[in-house]
Amino acid sequence: MTGLPPELCALAASQHGMFTTGQAARVGLGRRSLIAAVTAGELVHPGRGLYAVAHLVDHGTPEAWHRHLAAGAMLIYPDAALCGVTSVLAHGIGVWGCDLAKPSLRRPIHRSTGVTCFRVRRSRGAVVATEWGPASTVADSLVQLAVDHGIEQGVVSTDAALRQGLVTKADIDESIDRSTRAPGIHRARSMAAFVCVERESAGESRCGFALELAGIHVVPQVEIRDAFGTLVGRVDFLVEGTTVVVEFDGKLKFASGDPEVLWAEKKREDRLRALGYTVVRITWADLERGTAVAKVRAALAMAAAA
């Protein structure tokens, strides 16, 4: 049982578990009581003026806690809109490799500021409605994500948005053109040169990005057919102008451990090899260790020597 006023808990439940010190004061909960509740583990205090009811919030993933913080940010700053990585999440787009410790906001202020649990910048561009609240457009959000978190992170999320039909490459280019003098915009410009709508997962986006960055040009989702025109398989990537196939092995395909799935994949690979293709398999571990490019280069060298 919680010692918090039930009215405050009900209010917090309607606000993704969050409430402000002003709201607490309206039900008679002052500073000392709030401190005591934090000490007792009933409340979480992420930043000045903001609290979370512990049993109403989810710390299970960085994304889940980021959602709570974003809701709290809108309570603290009613004139704010979400932007950057927070807005990308608000639009239902996945992210990879981004620091989610602080939600990103935009407000009608003259300079960007860093506060305890939010990142606040000057408001620019159009605002649209999302389930999380007012936010930057999809294109502007993706551009800001690349600027804030990096080129590869931007590629992963922008590829996902392109697949979902939430944005076009032209939208991204227009957003970059509008922000041509913004600090770090070169990262977004580089990101835009690497995006591809045909990649089907975050792993494929990272794999394709790593290879293209290294100067290995790959064509995604290529159908391989035998001499009779029969489809042997659609491969993740074919190195342009070669017979080297690159397959990204995420866990999902083989997670069931179904022998029939594994056997079908083996037969598919055997048929590709029989047609003269070299198959290189890239895993998440290869991407993390930076060995993906070396594996493909080794395969290219072997294919050239054959």
mmCIF file of C-alpha atoms in Angstrom:
data_model
loop_
_atom_site.group_PDB
_atom_site.id
_atom_site.type_symbol
_atom_site.label_atom_id
_atom_site.label_comp_id
_atom_site.label_asym_id
_atom_site.label_seq_id
_atom_site.Cartn_x
_atom_site.Cartn_y
_atom_site.Cartn_z
ATOM 1 C CA MET A 1 0.000 0.000 0.000
ATOM 2 C CA THR A 2 1.212 3.473 -0.846
ATOM 3 C CA GLY A 3 1.119 6.337 1.644
ATOM 4 C CA LEU A 4 0.578 8.832 -1.158
ATOM 5 C CA PRO A 5 -2.767 10.646 -1.489
ATOM 6 C CA PRO A 6 -4.996 8.548 -3.770
ATOM 7 C CA GLU A 7 -5.992 11.674 -5.683
ATOM 8 C CA LEU A 8 -2.341 12.298 -6.579
ATOM 9 C CA CYS A 9 -1.816 8.686 -7.638
ATOM 10 C CA ALA A 10 -4.904 8.854 -9.857
ATOM 11 C CA LEU A 11 -3.652 12.068 -11.431
ATOM 12 C CA ALA A 12 -0.182 10.593 -11.971
ATOM 13 C CA ALA A 13 -1.699 7.487 -13.553
ATOM 14 C CA SER A 14 -3.322 9.729 -16.169
ATOM 15 C CA GLN A 15 0.060 11.407 -16.800
ATOM 16 C CA HIS A 16 2.185 8.298 -17.430
ATOM 17 C CA GLY A 17 3.062 8.054 -13.758
ATOM 18 C CA MET A 18 4.382 11.607 -13.453
ATOM 19 C CA PHE A 19 3.382 14.702 -11.479
ATOM 20 C CA THR A 20 4.839 18.093 -10.582
ATOM 21 C CA THR A 21 5.556 19.702 -7.229
ATOM 22 C CA GLY A 22 2.739 22.152 -7.964
ATOM 23 C CA GLN A 23 0.273 19.321 -8.411
ATOM 24 C CA ALA A 24 1.523 17.692 -5.208
ATOM 25 C CA ALA A 25 1.012 20.952 -3.298
ATOM 26 C CA ARG A 26 -2.631 21.056 -4.382
ATOM 27 C CA VAL A 27 -3.301 17.848 -2.455
ATOM 28 C CA GLY A 28 -1.311 18.971 0.578
ATOM 29 C CA LEU A 29 1.957 17.187 -0.170
ATOM 30 C CA GLY A 30 4.862 19.523 0.612
ATOM 31 C CA ARG A 31 8.636 19.330 0.166
ATOM 32 C CA ARG A 32 9.328 17.294 3.314
ATOM 33 C CA SER A 33 6.650 14.765 2.480
ATOM 34 C CA LEU A 34 8.010 14.406 -1.064
ATOM 35 C CA ILE A 35 11.541 13.824 0.237
ATOM 36 C CA ALA A 36 10.256 11.211 2.665
ATOM 37 C CA ALA A 37 8.358 9.437 -0.103
ATOM 38 C CA VAL A 38 11.481 9.372 -2.291
ATOM 39 C CA THR A 39 13.509 7.951 0.625
ATOM 40 C CA ALA A 40 10.832 5.302 1.184
ATOM 41 C CA GLY A 41 10.976 4.307 -2.495
ATOM 42 C CA GLU A 42 7.416 5.404 -3.202
ATOM 43 C CA LEU A 43 8.536 8.193 -5.520
ATOM 44 C CA VAL A 44 11.303 8.727 -8.071
ATOM 45 C CA HIS A 45 12.702 12.253 -8.409
ATOM 46 C CA PRO A 46 14.246 12.572 -11.911
ATOM 47 C CA GLY A 47 14.642 16.345 -11.865
ATOM 48 C CA ARG A 48 13.643 19.660 -10.388
ATOM 49 C CA GLY A 49 9.900 20.029 -10.000
ATOM 50 C CA LEU A 50 9.120 16.523 -11.308
ATOM 51 C CA TYR A 51 8.282 13.230 -9.600
ATOM 52 C CA ALA A 52 7.200 9.757 -10.660
ATOM 53 C CA VAL A 53 5.073 7.318 -8.668
ATOM 54 C CA ALA A 54 7.367 4.301 -8.493
ATOM 55 C CA HIS A 55 4.756 1.595 -9.034
ATOM 56 C CA LEU A 56 3.284 3.427 -12.044
ATOM 57 C CA VAL A 57 6.464 3.709 -14.105
ATOM 58 C CA ASP A 58 8.437 1.195 -16.143
ATOM 59 C CA HIS A 59 12.218 1.109 -15.879
ATOM 60 C CA GLY A 60 12.417 -2.084 -17.907
ATOM 61 C CA THR A 61 13.972 -0.458 -20.975
ATOM 62 C CA PRO A 62 15.545 2.942 -21.693
ATOM 63 C CA GLU A 63 12.726 3.588 -24.183
ATOM 64 C CA ALA A 64 10.036 2.957 -21.546
ATOM 65 C CA TRP A 65 11.589 5.321 -19.001
ATOM 66 C CA HIS A 66 12.198 7.893 -21.741
ATOM 67 C CA ARG A 67 8.453 7.859 -22.421
ATOM 68 C CA HIS A 68 7.734 8.701 -18.787
ATOM 69 C CA LEU A 69 10.292 11.504 -18.795
ATOM 70 C CA ALA A 70 8.819 12.925 -21.993
ATOM 71 C CA ALA A 71 5.385 13.041 -20.368
ATOM 72 C CA GLY A 72 6.901 14.787 -17.367
ATOM 73 C CA ALA A 73 8.656 17.295 -19.607
ATOM 74 C CA MET A 74 5.335 18.356 -21.082
ATOM 75 C CA LEU A 75 4.013 18.943 -17.561
ATOM 76 C CA ILE A 76 6.957 21.159 -16.663
ATOM 77 C CA TYR A 77 6.957 23.030 -19.994
ATOM 78 C CA PRO A 78 3.423 23.337 -21.429
ATOM 79 C CA ASP A 79 4.798 25.484 -24.273
ATOM 80 C CA ALA A 80 7.215 22.767 -25.400
ATOM 81 C CA ALA A 81 7.168 20.343 -28.305
ATOM 82 C CA LEU A 82 9.150 17.131 -28.555
ATOM 83 C CA CYS A 83 12.064 16.979 -30.966
ATOM 84 C CA GLY A 84 15.075 14.874 -31.921
ATOM 85 C CA VAL A 85 15.202 11.299 -30.652
ATOM 86 C CA THR A 86 12.154 11.865 -28.405
ATOM 87 C CA SER A 87 10.065 12.965 -31.352
ATOM 88 C CA VAL A 88 11.329 10.019 -33.425
ATOM 89 C CA LEU A 89 10.049 7.665 -30.728
ATOM 90 C CA ALA A 90 6.808 9.639 -30.490
ATOM 91 C CA HIS A 91 6.245 9.012 -34.206
ATOM 92 C CA GLY A 92 6.560 5.264 -33.600
ATOM 93 C CA ILE A 93 9.991 4.884 -35.197
ATOM 94 C CA GLY A 94 12.623 2.620 -33.674
ATOM 95 C CA VAL A 95 16.010 3.919 -32.572
ATOM 96 C CA TRP A 96 19.399 2.290 -32.085
ATOM 97 C CA GLY A 97 22.517 3.452 -30.263
ATOM 98 C CA CYS A 98 20.991 6.676 -28.923
ATOM 99 C CA ASP A 99 21.455 7.997 -25.405
ATOM 100 C CA LEU A 100 17.930 8.131 -24.002
ATOM 101 C CA ALA A 101 18.820 9.612 -20.616
ATOM 102 C CA LYS A 102 17.280 13.004 -21.470
ATOM 103 C CA PRO A 103 14.205 13.758 -23.600
ATOM 104 C CA SER A 104 14.739 16.421 -26.257
ATOM 105 C CA LEU A 105 12.388 19.407 -26.271
ATOM 106 C CA ARG A 106 11.971 22.593 -28.270
ATOM 107 C CA ARG A 107 10.604 25.776 -26.751
ATOM 108 C CA PRO A 108 10.202 29.452 -27.731
ATOM 109 C CA ILE A 109 13.510 30.451 -26.142
ATOM 110 C CA HIS A 110 16.576 32.253 -27.492
ATOM 111 C CA ARG A 111 19.227 29.648 -26.756
ATOM 112 C CA SER A 112 19.519 25.932 -26.094
ATOM 113 C CA THR A 113 19.899 24.822 -22.489
ATOM 114 C CA GLY A 114 20.766 21.675 -20.621
ATOM 115 C CA VAL A 115 18.740 20.984 -17.494
ATOM 116 C CA THR A 116 18.809 18.101 -15.056
ATOM 117 C CA CYS A 117 16.634 15.661 -16.966
ATOM 118 C CA PHE A 118 15.742 17.405 -20.266
ATOM 119 C CA ARG A 119 17.571 18.781 -23.260
ATOM 120 C CA VAL A 120 15.891 22.015 -24.346
ATOM 121 C CA ARG A 121 16.612 23.850 -27.602
ATOM 122 C CA ARG A 122 15.161 26.780 -29.485
ATOM 123 C CA SER A 123 11.958 26.014 -31.346
ATOM 124 C CA ARG A 124 12.271 25.746 -35.141
ATOM 125 C CA GLY A 125 10.070 24.278 -37.862
ATOM 126 C CA ALA A 126 6.553 22.907 -37.964
ATOM 127 C CA VAL A 127 4.840 21.086 -35.103
ATOM 128 C CA VAL A 128 2.542 18.092 -35.571
ATOM 129 C CA ALA A 129 0.401 16.014 -33.217
ATOM 130 C CA THR A 130 1.541 12.625 -31.884
ATOM 131 C CA GLU A 131 0.287 10.294 -29.154
ATOM 132 C CA TRP A 132 3.053 11.680 -26.952
ATOM 133 C CA GLY A 133 2.070 15.295 -27.584
ATOM 134 C CA PRO A 134 3.112 18.060 -30.010
ATOM 135 C CA ALA A 135 6.340 17.215 -31.820
ATOM 136 C CA SER A 136 8.588 18.114 -34.718
ATOM 137 C CA THR A 137 7.775 16.590 -38.096
ATOM 138 C CA VAL A 138 9.190 13.160 -38.891
ATOM 139 C CA ALA A 139 11.827 14.590 -41.245
ATOM 140 C CA ASP A 140 12.973 17.290 -38.823
ATOM 141 C CA SER A 141 13.073 14.745 -35.988
ATOM 142 C CA LEU A 142 15.280 12.353 -37.949
ATOM 143 C CA VAL A 143 17.635 15.122 -39.022
ATOM 144 C CA GLN A 144 17.987 16.292 -35.411
ATOM 145 C CA LEU A 145 18.569 12.713 -34.232
ATOM 146 C CA ALA A 146 21.488 12.369 -36.667
ATOM 147 C CA VAL A 147 22.923 15.698 -35.530
ATOM 148 C CA ASP A 148 22.607 14.785 -31.834
ATOM 149 C CA HIS A 149 23.513 11.088 -31.868
ATOM 150 C CA GLY A 150 25.445 10.265 -35.036
ATOM 151 C CA ILE A 151 25.289 9.279 -38.686
ATOM 152 C CA GLU A 152 24.790 5.529 -38.178
ATOM 153 C CA GLN A 153 22.046 6.108 -35.616
ATOM 154 C CA GLY A 154 20.343 8.424 -38.088
ATOM 155 C CA VAL A 155 20.592 5.855 -40.874
ATOM 156 C CA VAL A 156 18.970 3.130 -38.755
ATOM 157 C CA SER A 157 15.958 5.265 -37.801
ATOM 158 C CA THR A 158 15.572 6.936 -41.183
ATOM 159 C CA ASP A 159 15.627 3.569 -42.977
ATOM 160 C CA ALA A 160 12.872 2.426 -40.587
ATOM 161 C CA ALA A 161 10.800 5.564 -41.266
ATOM 162 C CA LEU A 162 11.210 5.106 -45.014
ATOM 163 C CA ARG A 163 10.063 1.470 -44.757
ATOM 164 C CA GLN A 164 7.007 2.549 -42.769
ATOM 165 C CA GLY A 165 6.135 5.204 -45.341
ATOM 166 C CA LEU A 166 6.324 7.947 -42.716
ATOM 167 C CA VAL A 167 8.802 10.080 -44.656
ATOM 168 C CA THR A 168 10.450 10.351 -48.074
ATOM 169 C CA LYS A 169 14.045 10.979 -49.017
ATOM 170 C CA ALA A 170 12.907 14.324 -50.463
ATOM 171 C CA ASP A 171 11.447 15.263 -47.065
ATOM 172 C CA ILE A 172 14.801 14.558 -45.404
ATOM 173 C CA ASP A 173 16.709 16.588 -47.999
ATOM 174 C CA GLU A 174 14.317 19.530 -47.612
ATOM 175 C CA SER A 175 14.690 19.480 -43.837
ATOM 176 C CA ILE A 176 18.483 19.508 -44.159
ATOM 177 C CA ASP A 177 18.314 22.400 -46.624
ATOM 178 C CA ARG A 178 16.241 24.415 -44.133
ATOM 179 C CA SER A 179 18.861 23.809 -41.438
ATOM 180 C CA THR A 180 21.944 24.423 -43.535
ATOM 181 C CA ARG A 181 23.596 26.656 -40.879
ATOM 182 C CA ALA A 182 22.717 24.553 -37.854
ATOM 183 C CA PRO A 183 25.686 23.200 -35.862
ATOM 184 C CA GLY A 184 26.400 19.580 -36.758
ATOM 185 C CA ILE A 185 24.154 19.560 -39.835
ATOM 186 C CA HIS A 186 26.983 17.875 -41.764
ATOM 187 C CA ARG A 187 26.166 14.676 -39.854
ATOM 188 C CA ALA A 188 22.593 14.740 -41.121
ATOM 189 C CA ARG A 189 23.794 15.473 -44.643
ATOM 190 C CA SER A 190 26.117 12.467 -44.509
ATOM 191 C CA MET A 191 23.318 10.354 -43.060
ATOM 192 C CA ALA A 192 21.040 11.222 -45.976
ATOM 193 C CA ALA A 193 23.621 9.896 -48.438
ATOM 194 C CA PHE A 194 23.535 6.433 -46.835
ATOM 195 C CA VAL A 195 19.806 5.794 -46.252
ATOM 196 C CA CYS A 196 17.970 3.076 -48.172
ATOM 197 C CA VAL A 197 14.292 2.123 -48.063
ATOM 198 C CA GLU A 198 14.965 -1.502 -49.113
ATOM 199 C CA ARG A 199 16.831 -2.568 -45.990
ATOM 200 C CA GLU A 200 14.469 -4.592 -43.833
ATOM 201 C CA SER A 201 15.848 -4.287 -40.298
ATOM 202 C CA ALA A 202 18.120 -2.299 -38.039
ATOM 203 C CA GLY A 203 20.787 -4.965 -38.503
ATOM 204 C CA GLU A 204 20.604 -4.672 -42.279
ATOM 205 C CA SER A 205 20.782 -0.881 -42.003
ATOM 206 C CA ARG A 206 23.938 -1.111 -39.895
ATOM 207 C CA CYS A 207 25.455 -3.752 -42.147
ATOM 208 C CA GLY A 208 24.720 -1.805 -45.331
ATOM 209 C CA PHE A 209 26.031 1.394 -43.781
ATOM 210 C CA ALA A 210 29.305 -0.245 -42.670
ATOM 211 C CA LEU A 211 29.947 -1.698 -46.125
ATOM 212 C CA GLU A 212 29.055 1.464 -48.038
ATOM 213 C CA LEU A 213 31.181 3.557 -45.681
ATOM 214 C CA ALA A 214 34.114 1.258 -46.488
ATOM 215 C CA GLY A 215 33.550 1.743 -50.226
ATOM 216 C CA ILE A 216 31.955 -1.678 -50.784
ATOM 217 C CA HIS A 217 28.849 -0.928 -52.821
ATOM 218 C CA VAL A 218 26.000 -3.363 -52.192
ATOM 219 C CA VAL A 219 22.594 -3.802 -53.785
ATOM 220 C CA PRO A 220 19.894 -4.755 -51.250
ATOM 221 C CA GLN A 221 17.181 -7.387 -51.625
ATOM 222 C CA VAL A 222 18.401 -9.013 -54.853
ATOM 223 C CA GLU A 223 16.527 -11.974 -56.325
ATOM 224 C CA ILE A 224 18.876 -14.770 -57.433
ATOM 225 C CA ARG A 225 17.549 -17.126 -60.114
ATOM 226 C CA ASP A 226 18.989 -20.230 -61.731
ATOM 227 C CA ALA A 227 19.507 -20.814 -65.450
ATOM 228 C CA PHE A 228 15.820 -21.737 -65.834
ATOM 229 C CA GLY A 229 14.602 -18.556 -64.188
ATOM 230 C CA THR A 230 13.572 -20.320 -60.987
ATOM 231 C CA LEU A 231 13.917 -18.180 -57.884
ATOM 232 C CA VAL A 232 16.635 -19.558 -55.620
ATOM 233 C CA GLY A 233 16.318 -16.848 -53.025
ATOM 234 C CA ARG A 234 16.217 -13.169 -52.261
ATOM 235 C CA VAL A 235 19.454 -12.148 -50.563
ATOM 236 C CA ASP A 236 20.004 -9.246 -48.187
ATOM 237 C CA PHE A 237 22.844 -7.779 -50.259
ATOM 238 C CA LEU A 238 24.817 -8.513 -53.399
ATOM 239 C CA VAL A 239 28.152 -6.758 -53.706
ATOM 240 C CA GLU A 240 27.796 -4.717 -56.881
ATOM 241 C CA GLY A 241 29.484 -6.289 -59.915
ATOM 242 C CA THR A 242 30.449 -9.488 -58.077
ATOM 243 C CA THR A 243 29.062 -12.879 -57.050
ATOM 244 C CA VAL A 244 29.526 -12.167 -53.330
ATOM 245 C CA VAL A 245 26.304 -12.342 -51.332
ATOM 246 C CA VAL A 246 26.087 -10.758 -47.884
ATOM 247 C CA GLU A 247 23.427 -12.033 -45.496
ATOM 248 C CA PHE A 248 22.732 -10.429 -42.142
ATOM 249 C CA ASP A 249 21.916 -13.071 -39.552
ATOM 250 C CA GLY A 250 19.668 -11.568 -36.933
ATOM 251 C CA LYS A 251 18.361 -13.876 -34.229
ATOM 252 C CA LEU A 252 14.732 -13.673 -35.315
ATOM 253 C CA LYS A 253 15.042 -15.925 -38.370
ATOM 254 C CA PHE A 254 16.402 -18.870 -36.376
ATOM 255 C CA ALA A 255 14.987 -18.108 -32.933
ATOM 256 C CA SER A 256 12.460 -20.943 -33.048
ATOM 257 C CA GLY A 257 15.171 -23.570 -33.589
ATOM 258 C CA ASP A 258 12.774 -25.282 -36.015
ATOM 259 C CA PRO A 259 14.848 -27.919 -37.874
ATOM 260 C CA GLU A 260 12.814 -27.363 -41.040
ATOM 261 C CA VAL A 261 13.657 -23.648 -41.032
ATOM 262 C CA LEU A 262 17.339 -24.381 -40.504
ATOM 263 C CA TRP A 263 17.352 -27.084 -43.180
ATOM 264 C CA ALA A 264 15.577 -24.838 -45.698
ATOM 265 C CA GLU A 265 18.149 -22.102 -45.080
ATOM 266 C CA LYS A 266 21.012 -24.568 -45.556
ATOM 267 C CA LYS A 267 19.550 -25.835 -48.836
ATOM 268 C CA ARG A 268 19.058 -22.260 -50.028
ATOM 269 C CA GLU A 269 22.691 -21.416 -49.275
ATOM 270 C CA ASP A 270 23.890 -24.641 -50.960
ATOM 271 C CA ARG A 271 21.973 -23.724 -54.112
ATOM 272 C CA LEU A 272 23.503 -20.230 -54.106
ATOM 273 C CA ARG A 273 26.986 -21.699 -53.790
ATOM 274 C CA ALA A 274 26.239 -24.193 -56.593
ATOM 275 C CA LEU A 275 25.428 -21.230 -58.830
ATOM 276 C CA GLY A 276 28.863 -19.768 -58.113
ATOM 277 C CA TYR A 277 27.958 -17.309 -55.372
ATOM 278 C CA THR A 278 30.062 -16.788 -52.261
ATOM 279 C CA VAL A 279 27.889 -16.279 -49.186
ATOM 280 C CA VAL A 280 29.140 -14.155 -46.290
ATOM 281 C CA ARG A 281 27.107 -14.147 -43.097
ATOM 282 C CA ILE A 282 27.278 -11.070 -40.864
ATOM 283 C CA THR A 283 26.061 -11.179 -37.262
ATOM 284 C CA TRP A 284 25.380 -8.586 -34.594
ATOM 285 C CA ALA A 285 28.703 -9.578 -33.055
ATOM 286 C CA ASP A 286 30.489 -8.736 -36.322
ATOM 287 C CA LEU A 287 28.886 -5.304 -36.301
ATOM 288 C CA GLU A 288 29.831 -4.683 -32.677
ATOM 289 C CA ARG A 289 33.416 -5.901 -33.147
ATOM 290 C CA GLY A 290 33.868 -4.108 -36.475
ATOM 291 C CA THR A 291 34.723 -7.330 -38.339
ATOM 292 C CA ALA A 292 31.936 -7.202 -40.939
ATOM 293 C CA VAL A 293 33.932 -5.277 -43.534
ATOM 294 C CA ALA A 294 36.976 -7.542 -43.148
ATOM 295 C CA LYS A 295 34.845 -10.658 -43.699
ATOM 296 C CA VAL A 296 33.374 -9.248 -46.901
ATOM 297 C CA ARG A 297 36.754 -8.070 -48.181
ATOM 298 C CA ALA A 298 38.198 -11.530 -47.580
ATOM 299 C CA ALA A 299 35.343 -13.076 -49.548
ATOM 300 C CA LEU A 300 35.859 -10.617 -52.398
ATOM 301 C CA ALA A 301 39.546 -11.480 -52.524
ATOM 302 C CA MET A 302 38.789 -15.213 -52.628
ATOM 303 C CA ALA A 303 36.154 -14.750 -55.328
ATOM 304 C CA ALA A 304 38.582 -12.704 -57.429
ATOM 305 C CA ALA A 305 41.293 -15.362 -57.100
ATOM 306 C CA ALA A 306 38.970 -18.240 -58.022
#
